[in-house]
Amino acid sequence: MQDYAAARRTMVDCQVRTFDVTDLSVIAAFDVTPREIYAPAGREAMAYADVAIPLDGAPGRVMLPPLVLARMLQSFGPLDGLKVLEIGAGTGYGSALLARLGAKVTALESDDGLAAAAKINLERDGVAGVQVVTGALANGYAANAPYDAILLNGGYEVLPDALLQQLADGGALVAIEVSGAASRIVIQRRASGVNSRAVIVNAWAPVLDGFARKPEFTF
């Protein structure tokens, strides 16, 4: 039987910490959140590997590698008490981490099966403070807006304006920007109606549904 606690400790020490993740609250959240609970059935042994784990029944959707998600969460700074929208909640792992960082989480998922799994997994993990909702990812979830932070749990080529409008003044959005063969974690901040953007580090994720650039036709 696999020792998941030991595997989790190794993941934190050999993946998360070595990817320039120094925020102790982020490290602590990864240290106590059982990723194997959130892994798809039959893939629990992959839970602590440095890989993107495909999510069954949802083509193009993955659990991001732990080190990538850790770096994204660290980019926000303190999240305690803040309203956070997670887009592409998947099986709920990112939601659990956000909740353990003290955030009030709206977890948006477009796939009904994944949303149901997220609710079950969060309950098994004893996580409170997460509202799992369903809908098109690119639309965000205006009912709970504005948000202090938005986490895009995947990649994008284009960010819908409607989504940026759901950020509170002073809020931040963290996502993986994909442009051709290049991809990187970026943070976009909104202040006085003006958006600014900064690159954090190179990382990859598949582009989420609704966030791809529309093909341009040439004649």
JSON list of C-alpha atoms in Angstrom, two decimals, residues 43-44 112 116:
[
{"chain": "A", "resi": 43, "resn": "ARG", "atom": "CA", "xyz": [-4.79, 7.35, -11.03]},
{"chain": "A", "resi": 44, "resn": "GLU", "atom": "CA", "xyz": [-4.19, 7.81, -7.30]},
{"chain": "A", "resi": 112, "resn": "ASP", "atom": "CA", "xyz": [-21.43, 18.24, -14.35]},
{"chain": "A", "resi": 116, "resn": "ALA", "atom": "CA", "xyz": [-20.26, 16.40, -8.58]}
]
